[in-house]
Amino acid sequence: MKKESMEQKLERIHTAAILLIENRDINKISIYDISREAGIASSTIYHHYPKVEAIFEHLMTTVFKDFDNVLHNAIIPSKVHSWPDINRMIESAFIDFYRKNKLVQKLLLSQHIFTSIRHADLENDTRLGVIVDSIYREYFDIPQQPPHINIFTVSLQLADRVYSLDYRKLGDISDEMAEEAIRATEAYLSLYLPHFIKNKN
């Protein structure tokens, strides 16, 4: 019988962790739970991940790459007439992604004890804010922004807060709160962006 490679073992560990996260309370998942689910000795898992939080952090790297794809595919150029159109497209794309991905719901919207995941998410929001800024500038001449913040980063975090409140209450994102997130982000961005900005195209 062919010996299982290290990459295959890691894949089994990650798959087991995802399955458990999707179906259980994330705060109650242990290395030993993942060991049983994956059929791999806990000592092998500990060799690669000193604690369960480290496994979750690794899974987040894939989620962050998925976020890039969400942004890349969010915009329909022919439907961009004003900057709120971009805001709505981006938030609608994230809402759709969250609703289809239980792993992301549990890691980013649920209430849990893993502070490193929260920190990584905030850092990634900073990176995404730069991407969103470039999307807006592709279509519009954006006015000079405050030097101390990226308004698009704050907008993303504001929307996530609204989604999180609804998810913790209902276990889902309702249509009503999805719309509230879009309204809230548009209202925030309108503090810095004039309602009418000439479209470059």
Short mmCIF file of C-alpha atoms in Angstrom, two decimals:
data_model
loop_
_atom_site.label_atom_id
_atom_site.label_comp_id
_atom_site.label_asym_id
_atom_site.label_seq_id
_atom_site.Cartn_x
_atom_site.Cartn_y
_atom_site.Cartn_z
CA MET A 1 0.00 0.00 0.00
CA LYS A 2 1.34 3.42 -1.01
CA LYS A 3 2.38 5.56 1.94
CA GLU A 4 0.29 8.68 2.41
CA SER A 5 2.23 11.86 1.69
CA MET A 6 2.48 14.72 4.17
CA GLU A 7 0.41 16.90 1.82
CA GLN A 8 -2.35 14.28 1.82
CA LYS A 9 -2.32 14.10 5.62
CA LEU A 10 -2.55 17.87 5.89
CA GLU A 11 -5.43 17.88 3.44
CA ARG A 12 -7.25 15.33 5.60
CA ILE A 13 -6.63 17.46 8.69
CA HIS A 14 -7.97 20.57 6.97
CA THR A 15 -11.00 18.75 5.56
CA ALA A 16 -11.84 17.33 8.97
CA ALA A 17 -11.51 20.74 10.59
CA ILE A 18 -13.80 22.33 8.01
CA LEU A 19 -16.43 19.64 8.51
CA LEU A 20 -16.37 20.11 12.27
CA ILE A 21 -16.49 23.90 12.05
CA GLU A 22 -19.49 23.75 9.74
CA ASN A 23 -21.44 21.43 12.00
CA ARG A 24 -20.40 22.21 15.57
CA ASP A 25 -19.78 25.03 18.01
CA ILE A 26 -16.38 26.33 16.92
CA ASN A 27 -15.44 27.11 20.53
CA LYS A 28 -15.72 23.43 21.50
CA ILE A 29 -13.58 21.89 18.76
CA SER A 30 -10.27 20.40 19.90
CA ILE A 31 -7.22 18.87 18.26
CA TYR A 32 -8.50 15.50 19.45
CA ASP A 33 -11.84 16.04 17.72
CA ILE A 34 -10.04 16.79 14.47
CA SER A 35 -7.80 13.77 15.04
CA ARG A 36 -10.81 11.47 15.33
CA GLU A 37 -12.57 13.02 12.34
CA ALA A 38 -9.47 12.83 10.14
CA GLY A 39 -8.37 9.40 11.35
CA ILE A 40 -4.91 10.81 12.05
CA ALA A 41 -2.96 10.60 15.31
CA SER A 42 -3.22 13.75 17.40
CA SER A 43 0.58 13.75 17.73
CA THR A 44 0.83 14.15 13.95
CA ILE A 45 -1.52 17.13 14.05
CA TYR A 46 0.38 18.70 16.95
CA HIS A 47 3.57 18.35 14.92
CA HIS A 48 2.16 20.81 12.39
CA TYR A 49 -0.23 22.85 14.52
CA PRO A 50 0.54 23.55 18.21
CA LYS A 51 -3.10 24.44 18.92
CA VAL A 52 -6.46 24.20 17.21
CA GLU A 53 -6.49 27.95 16.59
CA ALA A 54 -3.47 27.52 14.31
CA ILE A 55 -5.50 25.19 12.08
CA PHE A 56 -8.29 27.75 11.88
CA GLU A 57 -5.74 30.44 11.01
CA HIS A 58 -4.49 28.30 8.13
CA LEU A 59 -8.03 27.87 6.82
CA MET A 60 -8.42 31.63 6.88
CA THR A 61 -5.67 32.02 4.28
CA THR A 62 -7.90 30.24 1.76
CA VAL A 63 -10.87 32.37 2.79
CA PHE A 64 -8.86 35.53 2.19
CA LYS A 65 -7.99 34.35 -1.32
CA ASP A 66 -11.68 33.71 -1.90
CA PHE A 67 -12.40 37.30 -0.86
CA ASP A 68 -10.10 38.50 -3.64
CA ASN A 69 -12.15 36.48 -6.12
CA VAL A 70 -15.38 37.92 -4.71
CA LEU A 71 -14.12 41.44 -5.37
CA HIS A 72 -12.74 40.52 -8.78
CA ASN A 73 -16.11 39.18 -9.91
CA ALA A 74 -18.39 41.65 -8.12
CA ILE A 75 -18.44 44.50 -10.60
CA ILE A 76 -20.56 44.56 -13.77
CA PRO A 77 -19.03 47.49 -15.68
CA SER A 78 -22.11 48.21 -17.79
CA LYS A 79 -24.16 48.74 -14.63
CA VAL A 80 -21.81 51.21 -12.95
CA HIS A 81 -23.44 54.63 -13.26
CA SER A 82 -22.62 56.10 -9.85
CA TRP A 83 -20.34 55.12 -6.98
CA PRO A 84 -23.23 53.68 -4.88
CA ASP A 85 -23.62 51.10 -7.67
CA ILE A 86 -20.13 49.81 -6.87
CA ASN A 87 -20.87 49.72 -3.16
CA ARG A 88 -24.06 47.73 -3.75
CA MET A 89 -22.35 45.28 -6.10
CA ILE A 90 -19.49 44.64 -3.69
CA GLU A 91 -21.69 44.15 -0.63
CA SER A 92 -24.18 42.01 -2.56
CA ALA A 93 -21.31 39.79 -3.69
CA PHE A 94 -20.04 39.40 -0.12
CA ILE A 95 -23.55 38.67 1.17
CA ASP A 96 -23.93 35.92 -1.42
CA PHE A 97 -20.52 34.50 -0.51
CA TYR A 98 -21.24 34.49 3.22
CA ARG A 99 -24.60 32.81 2.76
CA LYS A 100 -23.08 29.99 0.72
CA ASN A 101 -20.09 29.36 3.00
CA LYS A 102 -20.68 27.94 6.48
CA LEU A 103 -16.97 27.92 7.24
CA VAL A 104 -16.75 31.67 6.73
CA GLN A 105 -19.91 32.24 8.74
CA LYS A 106 -18.46 30.39 11.71
CA LEU A 107 -14.98 31.90 11.50
CA LEU A 108 -15.92 35.52 10.81
CA LEU A 109 -19.52 36.12 11.84
CA SER A 110 -20.05 33.90 14.87
CA GLN A 111 -19.06 34.68 18.44
CA HIS A 112 -15.87 32.82 19.34
CA ILE A 113 -12.78 33.04 21.52
CA PHE A 114 -10.07 33.02 18.85
CA THR A 115 -8.60 36.51 18.90
CA SER A 116 -5.93 35.76 16.31
CA ILE A 117 -8.64 35.10 13.73
CA ARG A 118 -10.26 38.45 14.49
CA HIS A 119 -6.88 40.14 14.19
CA ALA A 120 -6.10 38.42 10.89
CA ASP A 121 -9.50 39.45 9.54
CA LEU A 122 -8.90 43.08 10.48
CA GLU A 123 -5.49 43.02 8.81
CA ASN A 124 -7.00 41.49 5.69
CA ASP A 125 -9.71 44.16 5.67
CA THR A 126 -6.92 46.71 5.38
CA ARG A 127 -5.59 44.90 2.33
CA LEU A 128 -9.07 44.55 0.81
CA GLY A 129 -9.71 48.24 1.41
CA VAL A 130 -6.81 49.07 -0.90
CA ILE A 131 -8.27 46.80 -3.58
CA VAL A 132 -11.72 48.36 -3.21
CA ASP A 133 -10.17 51.82 -3.44
CA SER A 134 -8.56 50.83 -6.76
CA ILE A 135 -11.91 49.54 -8.04
CA TYR A 136 -13.60 52.86 -7.32
CA ARG A 137 -10.74 54.78 -8.93
CA GLU A 138 -11.04 52.68 -12.06
CA TYR A 139 -14.46 54.24 -12.64
CA PHE A 140 -14.41 57.57 -10.82
CA ASP A 141 -12.11 60.44 -9.84
CA ILE A 142 -12.21 59.86 -6.11
CA PRO A 143 -11.52 62.96 -3.96
CA GLN A 144 -8.51 63.03 -1.67
CA GLN A 145 -9.20 60.91 1.40
CA PRO A 146 -8.33 61.40 5.09
CA PRO A 147 -4.70 60.40 5.73
CA HIS A 148 -5.49 58.49 8.93
CA ILE A 149 -8.00 55.98 7.52
CA ASN A 150 -8.99 54.08 4.41
CA ILE A 151 -12.72 54.75 4.12
CA PHE A 152 -13.24 51.60 2.08
CA THR A 153 -11.66 49.45 4.79
CA VAL A 154 -13.97 51.00 7.37
CA SER A 155 -16.93 50.42 5.05
CA LEU A 156 -16.11 46.72 4.74
CA GLN A 157 -15.80 46.40 8.51
CA LEU A 158 -19.07 48.23 9.05
CA ALA A 159 -20.91 45.84 6.74
CA ASP A 160 -19.35 42.82 8.45
CA ARG A 161 -20.54 44.13 11.80
CA VAL A 162 -24.12 44.31 10.53
CA TYR A 163 -23.90 40.81 9.06
CA SER A 164 -22.40 39.48 12.30
CA LEU A 165 -25.18 40.91 14.47
CA ASP A 166 -27.81 39.27 12.29
CA TYR A 167 -25.95 35.96 12.04
CA ARG A 168 -25.54 35.70 15.81
CA LYS A 169 -29.25 36.33 16.24
CA LEU A 170 -30.68 34.22 13.39
CA GLY A 171 -27.85 31.96 12.23
CA ASP A 172 -28.15 33.61 8.82
CA ILE A 173 -28.11 37.00 7.09
CA SER A 174 -31.66 38.18 6.44
CA ASP A 175 -32.61 40.13 3.33
CA GLU A 176 -33.59 43.05 5.54
CA MET A 177 -30.22 43.26 7.30
CA ALA A 178 -28.35 42.69 4.05
CA GLU A 179 -30.08 45.81 2.74
CA GLU A 180 -29.31 47.64 5.99
CA ALA A 181 -25.61 46.88 5.51
CA ILE A 182 -25.72 48.37 2.02
CA ARG A 183 -27.52 51.46 3.31
CA ALA A 184 -25.13 51.84 6.23
CA THR A 185 -22.02 51.59 4.06
CA GLU A 186 -23.43 53.98 1.48
CA ALA A 187 -24.30 56.48 4.22
CA TYR A 188 -20.80 56.22 5.67
CA LEU A 189 -19.05 56.58 2.32
CA SER A 190 -21.25 59.56 1.44
CA LEU A 191 -19.52 61.46 4.25
CA TYR A 192 -16.41 61.46 2.05
CA LEU A 193 -17.70 60.98 -1.50
CA PRO A 194 -19.98 63.47 -3.27
CA HIS A 195 -23.17 61.84 -4.51
CA PHE A 196 -22.26 62.78 -8.07
CA ILE A 197 -18.76 61.97 -9.29
CA LYS A 198 -18.10 61.97 -13.01
CA ASN A 199 -17.72 58.48 -14.44
CA LYS A 200 -14.38 58.10 -16.23
CA ASN A 201 -16.03 55.91 -18.83
#
